[in-house]
Amino acid sequence: MIPLETLRVALRSLRAHPLRTFLTLLGVIIGVMTVVTVVSIISGLNHYVRDKVMTLGADVFIVAKMGIITGRDQLIEAIKRKEITLAEYELVEAKCGVCDVVGGSVGSRKPVKYGTERLADVNVNGATSNMLELGALDIELGRFLSDSEVAHSRPVAVIGADIRDELFSGIDPVGKILKIDDTPYKVIGLLARKGSIFGETQDKVVYVPLNTFIKNFGARRSVDIYVKTGSGARMTVAQDEVRAILRGLRDTGYSEGDPFAFVTAEAMQSLWSSISVGAFSLMIFISSISLVVGGIVIMNIMLVSVTERTREIGVRMALGARRSTIRLQFLLEAALMALSGGALGVVLGAAIGEMISA
């Protein structure tokens, strides 16, 4: 029997039992579909996180009280640290010779009101004028905070797109008076829309001058110090210099750890990679079980098929068919079922990926 005829007989045998063939393929379909779906989701999340979350430049790092927390012990240690003060930020700005740009930011949740409209939980940030550059922000209308406004604690504000939509629907917000926690601020700019991260909007935000924030809302919150080095190669040198300035200011002992933390794009990417790799490995392991089960099902069904067709095999051998030809026929049936299940799994996995993307 020539290979083409063997293939034709194998296809005819599979079509003779369509329900059994489909149920046999189900394990393979589910396994392959899961693998394709998981790969699509992880790949999409990696792009999403890189574009939406990893907004720090390769030459920018943040000095913060908490930093990146990955465990209970780190959380307890971070909580015990002292707040980073405005004076410490100003000292880093004055003494860091390697740093190209140094900025500061402090935030809190406050109610915001315009006219009769009110938003109860808005992310209000006190910031320096260079935060537009350091924080990867874009202006849609008006302008950002100026050095003079920060230095003289002016009551001005730059708002996010959600604040415009909620409080200034249909009107230009620039020049209007906005109340933050019952304190009036003049709106001088509107930020370009950034969208949401995992369902949490980035546009429900207001920026006011750093000194204004501390004057009106108190200095009990930790200031995040943003440092831009100009190149990724100078990151380590700049961090060492900032570390020396702050440790010296706080009289930190040689054997003691840093009373603050550094946040970099590389550290954030490393954290996300460890999370995504763990999730990916787990899902691949689970889907592999489905593939193994599917393979075992195909093996058992082929054993049943051989048992059912003993008379047919005997007739063919009596007519001169070789053992290798008969073995090839059953191997082709098994291969066709596996390939068909794999193809359907790929198609369904791709379709699910497109649905999630949409």
PDB file of C-alpha atoms in Angstrom, residues 153-331:
ATOM      1  CA  SER A 153       4.535  78.718  47.154  1.00  0.00           C
ATOM      2  CA  ARG A 154       2.035  80.025  44.587  1.00  0.00           C
ATOM      3  CA  PRO A 155      -1.521  78.563  44.709  1.00  0.00           C
ATOM      4  CA  VAL A 156      -1.538  77.198  41.160  1.00  0.00           C
ATOM      5  CA  ALA A 157      -2.380  73.743  39.847  1.00  0.00           C
ATOM      6  CA  VAL A 158      -1.987  71.515  36.810  1.00  0.00           C
ATOM      7  CA  ILE A 159      -4.786  68.969  36.442  1.00  0.00           C
ATOM      8  CA  GLY A 160      -5.178  65.582  34.788  1.00  0.00           C
ATOM      9  CA  ALA A 161      -7.646  64.720  32.035  1.00  0.00           C
ATOM     10  CA  ASP A 162     -10.114  63.017  34.403  1.00  0.00           C
ATOM     11  CA  ILE A 163     -10.339  66.159  36.543  1.00  0.00           C
ATOM     12  CA  ARG A 164     -11.178  68.176  33.416  1.00  0.00           C
ATOM     13  CA  ASP A 165     -13.839  65.647  32.373  1.00  0.00           C
ATOM     14  CA  GLU A 166     -15.432  65.407  35.832  1.00  0.00           C
ATOM     15  CA  LEU A 167     -15.321  69.038  36.974  1.00  0.00           C
ATOM     16  CA  PHE A 168     -14.911  71.177  33.829  1.00  0.00           C
ATOM     17  CA  SER A 169     -17.043  69.301  31.334  1.00  0.00           C
ATOM     18  CA  GLY A 170     -17.390  71.330  28.136  1.00  0.00           C
ATOM     19  CA  ILE A 171     -15.283  74.305  29.274  1.00  0.00           C
ATOM     20  CA  ASP A 172     -11.611  75.290  29.186  1.00  0.00           C
ATOM     21  CA  PRO A 173     -10.216  74.684  32.711  1.00  0.00           C
ATOM     22  CA  VAL A 174      -7.167  76.956  32.315  1.00  0.00           C
ATOM     23  CA  GLY A 175      -7.633  80.103  34.399  1.00  0.00           C
ATOM     24  CA  LYS A 176     -10.434  78.669  36.537  1.00  0.00           C
ATOM     25  CA  ILE A 177     -10.228  78.466  40.352  1.00  0.00           C
ATOM     26  CA  LEU A 178     -10.142  74.937  41.743  1.00  0.00           C
ATOM     27  CA  LYS A 179     -10.470  74.133  45.450  1.00  0.00           C
ATOM     28  CA  ILE A 180      -8.273  71.417  46.936  1.00  0.00           C
ATOM     29  CA  ASP A 181      -9.346  70.557  50.468  1.00  0.00           C
ATOM     30  CA  ASP A 182     -11.188  73.953  50.505  1.00  0.00           C
ATOM     31  CA  THR A 183      -8.023  75.868  49.517  1.00  0.00           C
ATOM     32  CA  PRO A 184      -8.323  77.760  46.175  1.00  0.00           C
ATOM     33  CA  TYR A 185      -5.835  77.144  43.349  1.00  0.00           C
ATOM     34  CA  LYS A 186      -5.689  78.666  39.892  1.00  0.00           C
ATOM     35  CA  VAL A 187      -5.551  76.090  37.099  1.00  0.00           C
ATOM     36  CA  ILE A 188      -2.628  76.886  34.783  1.00  0.00           C
ATOM     37  CA  GLY A 189      -2.338  73.689  32.759  1.00  0.00           C
ATOM     38  CA  LEU A 190      -3.911  70.433  31.634  1.00  0.00           C
ATOM     39  CA  LEU A 191      -1.914  67.191  31.353  1.00  0.00           C
ATOM     40  CA  ALA A 192      -2.244  64.967  28.307  1.00  0.00           C
ATOM     41  CA  ARG A 193      -4.255  61.811  28.929  1.00  0.00           C
ATOM     42  CA  LYS A 194      -2.170  58.803  30.040  1.00  0.00           C
ATOM     43  CA  GLY A 195      -4.926  56.192  30.389  1.00  0.00           C
ATOM     44  CA  SER A 196      -5.313  53.444  32.978  1.00  0.00           C
ATOM     45  CA  ILE A 197      -3.009  50.815  34.465  1.00  0.00           C
ATOM     46  CA  PHE A 198      -4.774  47.559  35.351  1.00  0.00           C
ATOM     47  CA  GLY A 199      -8.043  49.471  35.661  1.00  0.00           C
ATOM     48  CA  GLU A 200      -6.567  52.275  37.807  1.00  0.00           C
ATOM     49  CA  THR A 201      -6.673  55.658  36.089  1.00  0.00           C
ATOM     50  CA  GLN A 202      -3.520  57.792  35.885  1.00  0.00           C
ATOM     51  CA  ASP A 203      -5.445  60.943  34.986  1.00  0.00           C
ATOM     52  CA  LYS A 204      -7.272  61.597  38.258  1.00  0.00           C
ATOM     53  CA  VAL A 205      -4.375  63.731  39.463  1.00  0.00           C
ATOM     54  CA  VAL A 206      -3.480  67.324  40.354  1.00  0.00           C
ATOM     55  CA  TYR A 207       0.019  68.830  40.539  1.00  0.00           C
ATOM     56  CA  VAL A 208       0.747  71.847  42.737  1.00  0.00           C
ATOM     57  CA  PRO A 209       4.109  73.447  43.634  1.00  0.00           C
ATOM     58  CA  LEU A 210       6.069  71.375  46.159  1.00  0.00           C
ATOM     59  CA  ASN A 211       6.429  74.219  48.662  1.00  0.00           C
ATOM     60  CA  THR A 212       2.730  75.055  48.305  1.00  0.00           C
ATOM     61  CA  PHE A 213       1.785  71.479  49.123  1.00  0.00           C
ATOM     62  CA  ILE A 214       3.995  71.417  52.230  1.00  0.00           C
ATOM     63  CA  LYS A 215       2.720  74.828  53.329  1.00  0.00           C
ATOM     64  CA  ASN A 216      -0.964  73.915  53.004  1.00  0.00           C
ATOM     65  CA  PHE A 217      -0.982  70.213  53.860  1.00  0.00           C
ATOM     66  CA  GLY A 218       1.975  69.821  56.223  1.00  0.00           C
ATOM     67  CA  ALA A 219       5.495  68.378  56.015  1.00  0.00           C
ATOM     68  CA  ARG A 220       4.799  65.016  57.651  1.00  0.00           C
ATOM     69  CA  ARG A 221       4.902  63.109  54.364  1.00  0.00           C
ATOM     70  CA  SER A 222       8.047  61.697  52.802  1.00  0.00           C
ATOM     71  CA  VAL A 223       9.448  63.485  49.755  1.00  0.00           C
ATOM     72  CA  ASP A 224      10.474  61.329  46.793  1.00  0.00           C
ATOM     73  CA  ILE A 225      13.706  62.606  45.241  1.00  0.00           C
ATOM     74  CA  TYR A 226      13.949  62.180  41.454  1.00  0.00           C
ATOM     75  CA  VAL A 227      17.453  62.199  39.959  1.00  0.00           C
ATOM     76  CA  LYS A 228      18.380  62.271  36.282  1.00  0.00           C
ATOM     77  CA  THR A 229      22.004  61.445  35.475  1.00  0.00           C
ATOM     78  CA  GLY A 230      22.106  62.148  31.746  1.00  0.00           C
ATOM     79  CA  SER A 231      23.245  58.619  30.861  1.00  0.00           C
ATOM     80  CA  GLY A 232      22.717  55.100  32.143  1.00  0.00           C
ATOM     81  CA  ALA A 233      26.474  54.681  32.649  1.00  0.00           C
ATOM     82  CA  ARG A 234      26.463  57.351  35.395  1.00  0.00           C
ATOM     83  CA  MET A 235      23.609  55.795  37.383  1.00  0.00           C
ATOM     84  CA  THR A 236      25.836  53.903  39.834  1.00  0.00           C
ATOM     85  CA  VAL A 237      28.108  56.898  40.453  1.00  0.00           C
ATOM     86  CA  ALA A 238      25.118  59.194  41.038  1.00  0.00           C
ATOM     87  CA  GLN A 239      23.474  56.712  43.400  1.00  0.00           C
ATOM     88  CA  ASP A 240      26.721  56.392  45.377  1.00  0.00           C
ATOM     89  CA  GLU A 241      26.978  60.173  45.690  1.00  0.00           C
ATOM     90  CA  VAL A 242      23.356  60.565  46.780  1.00  0.00           C
ATOM     91  CA  ARG A 243      23.831  57.679  49.207  1.00  0.00           C
ATOM     92  CA  ALA A 244      26.887  59.366  50.749  1.00  0.00           C
ATOM     93  CA  ILE A 245      25.049  62.697  51.109  1.00  0.00           C
ATOM     94  CA  LEU A 246      21.982  61.234  52.818  1.00  0.00           C
ATOM     95  CA  ARG A 247      23.856  58.751  55.019  1.00  0.00           C
ATOM     96  CA  GLY A 248      26.178  61.525  56.180  1.00  0.00           C
ATOM     97  CA  LEU A 249      23.234  63.807  56.893  1.00  0.00           C
ATOM     98  CA  ARG A 250      21.531  61.116  58.983  1.00  0.00           C
ATOM     99  CA  ASP A 251      24.751  59.929  60.708  1.00  0.00           C
ATOM    100  CA  THR A 252      24.172  56.393  59.454  1.00  0.00           C
ATOM    101  CA  GLY A 253      26.774  53.916  60.743  1.00  0.00           C
ATOM    102  CA  TYR A 254      29.116  52.088  58.375  1.00  0.00           C
ATOM    103  CA  SER A 255      27.606  48.680  59.153  1.00  0.00           C
ATOM    104  CA  GLU A 256      23.993  49.871  58.950  1.00  0.00           C
ATOM    105  CA  GLY A 257      21.822  49.611  55.860  1.00  0.00           C
ATOM    106  CA  ASP A 258      20.583  52.581  53.859  1.00  0.00           C
ATOM    107  CA  PRO A 259      17.724  54.412  55.643  1.00  0.00           C
ATOM    108  CA  PHE A 260      16.064  54.889  52.230  1.00  0.00           C
ATOM    109  CA  ALA A 261      15.629  52.970  48.987  1.00  0.00           C
ATOM    110  CA  PHE A 262      16.449  53.431  45.306  1.00  0.00           C
ATOM    111  CA  VAL A 263      13.847  52.805  42.617  1.00  0.00           C
ATOM    112  CA  THR A 264      15.078  52.348  39.045  1.00  0.00           C
ATOM    113  CA  ALA A 265      13.507  51.226  35.785  1.00  0.00           C
ATOM    114  CA  GLU A 266      15.799  48.195  35.831  1.00  0.00           C
ATOM    115  CA  ALA A 267      14.624  47.178  39.320  1.00  0.00           C
ATOM    116  CA  MET A 268      10.972  47.579  38.326  1.00  0.00           C
ATOM    117  CA  GLN A 269      11.514  45.545  35.163  1.00  0.00           C
ATOM    118  CA  SER A 270      13.326  42.848  37.145  1.00  0.00           C
ATOM    119  CA  LEU A 271      10.447  42.646  39.631  1.00  0.00           C
ATOM    120  CA  TRP A 272       7.873  42.340  36.868  1.00  0.00           C
ATOM    121  CA  SER A 273       9.981  39.735  35.038  1.00  0.00           C
ATOM    122  CA  SER A 274      10.162  37.552  38.142  1.00  0.00           C
ATOM    123  CA  ILE A 275       6.375  37.793  38.556  1.00  0.00           C
ATOM    124  CA  SER A 276       5.596  37.077  34.896  1.00  0.00           C
ATOM    125  CA  VAL A 277       8.101  34.210  34.656  1.00  0.00           C
ATOM    126  CA  GLY A 278       6.554  32.555  37.714  1.00  0.00           C
ATOM    127  CA  ALA A 279       3.026  32.922  36.326  1.00  0.00           C
ATOM    128  CA  PHE A 280       4.141  31.744  32.894  1.00  0.00           C
ATOM    129  CA  SER A 281       5.891  28.651  34.312  1.00  0.00           C
ATOM    130  CA  LEU A 282       2.853  27.722  36.406  1.00  0.00           C
ATOM    131  CA  MET A 283       0.419  28.032  33.502  1.00  0.00           C
ATOM    132  CA  ILE A 284       2.697  26.110  31.151  1.00  0.00           C
ATOM    133  CA  PHE A 285       2.951  23.334  33.748  1.00  0.00           C
ATOM    134  CA  ILE A 286      -0.841  23.181  34.060  1.00  0.00           C
ATOM    135  CA  SER A 287      -1.355  23.168  30.291  1.00  0.00           C
ATOM    136  CA  SER A 288       1.347  20.523  29.885  1.00  0.00           C
ATOM    137  CA  ILE A 289      -0.751  18.202  32.041  1.00  0.00           C
ATOM    138  CA  SER A 290      -3.586  18.610  29.534  1.00  0.00           C
ATOM    139  CA  LEU A 291      -1.216  17.773  26.681  1.00  0.00           C
ATOM    140  CA  VAL A 292       0.064  14.661  28.464  1.00  0.00           C
ATOM    141  CA  VAL A 293      -3.494  13.550  29.203  1.00  0.00           C
ATOM    142  CA  GLY A 294      -4.405  14.194  25.562  1.00  0.00           C
ATOM    143  CA  GLY A 295      -1.484  12.051  24.407  1.00  0.00           C
ATOM    144  CA  ILE A 296      -2.509   9.213  26.743  1.00  0.00           C
ATOM    145  CA  VAL A 297      -6.094   9.405  25.471  1.00  0.00           C
ATOM    146  CA  ILE A 298      -4.887   9.162  21.857  1.00  0.00           C
ATOM    147  CA  MET A 299      -2.735   6.143  22.781  1.00  0.00           C
ATOM    148  CA  ASN A 300      -5.666   4.362  24.470  1.00  0.00           C
ATOM    149  CA  ILE A 301      -8.070   5.134  21.639  1.00  0.00           C
ATOM    150  CA  MET A 302      -5.593   3.746  19.118  1.00  0.00           C
ATOM    151  CA  LEU A 303      -5.280   0.585  21.245  1.00  0.00           C
ATOM    152  CA  VAL A 304      -9.080   0.247  21.202  1.00  0.00           C
ATOM    153  CA  SER A 305      -9.080   0.871  17.450  1.00  0.00           C
ATOM    154  CA  VAL A 306      -6.533  -1.896  16.851  1.00  0.00           C
ATOM    155  CA  THR A 307      -8.589  -4.295  18.989  1.00  0.00           C
ATOM    156  CA  GLU A 308     -11.819  -3.433  17.135  1.00  0.00           C
ATOM    157  CA  ARG A 309     -10.217  -3.873  13.721  1.00  0.00           C
ATOM    158  CA  THR A 310      -8.447  -7.203  14.289  1.00  0.00           C
ATOM    159  CA  ARG A 311     -10.512  -8.848  11.512  1.00  0.00           C
ATOM    160  CA  GLU A 312      -9.652  -6.014   9.085  1.00  0.00           C
ATOM    161  CA  ILE A 313      -5.953  -6.304   9.910  1.00  0.00           C
ATOM    162  CA  GLY A 314      -6.069 -10.079   9.376  1.00  0.00           C
ATOM    163  CA  VAL A 315      -7.744  -9.738   5.968  1.00  0.00           C
ATOM    164  CA  ARG A 316      -5.147  -7.179   4.841  1.00  0.00           C
ATOM    165  CA  MET A 317      -2.253  -9.312   5.962  1.00  0.00           C
ATOM    166  CA  ALA A 318      -3.808 -12.295   4.165  1.00  0.00           C
ATOM    167  CA  LEU A 319      -3.920 -10.185   1.010  1.00  0.00           C
ATOM    168  CA  GLY A 320      -0.217  -9.370   1.337  1.00  0.00           C
ATOM    169  CA  ALA A 321      -0.100  -6.198   3.439  1.00  0.00           C
ATOM    170  CA  ARG A 322       3.112  -5.801   5.421  1.00  0.00           C
ATOM    171  CA  ARG A 323       3.261  -5.259   9.165  1.00  0.00           C
ATOM    172  CA  SER A 324       5.089  -1.949   8.532  1.00  0.00           C
ATOM    173  CA  THR A 325       2.246  -0.747   6.279  1.00  0.00           C
ATOM    174  CA  ILE A 326      -0.415  -1.525   8.866  1.00  0.00           C
ATOM    175  CA  ARG A 327       1.682   0.054  11.611  1.00  0.00           C
ATOM    176  CA  LEU A 328       2.129   3.154   9.422  1.00  0.00           C
ATOM    177  CA  GLN A 329      -1.636   3.415   8.985  1.00  0.00           C
ATOM    178  CA  PHE A 330      -2.313   3.513  12.723  1.00  0.00           C
ATOM    179  CA  LEU A 331       0.612   5.872  13.331  1.00  0.00           C
TER     180      LEU A 331
END
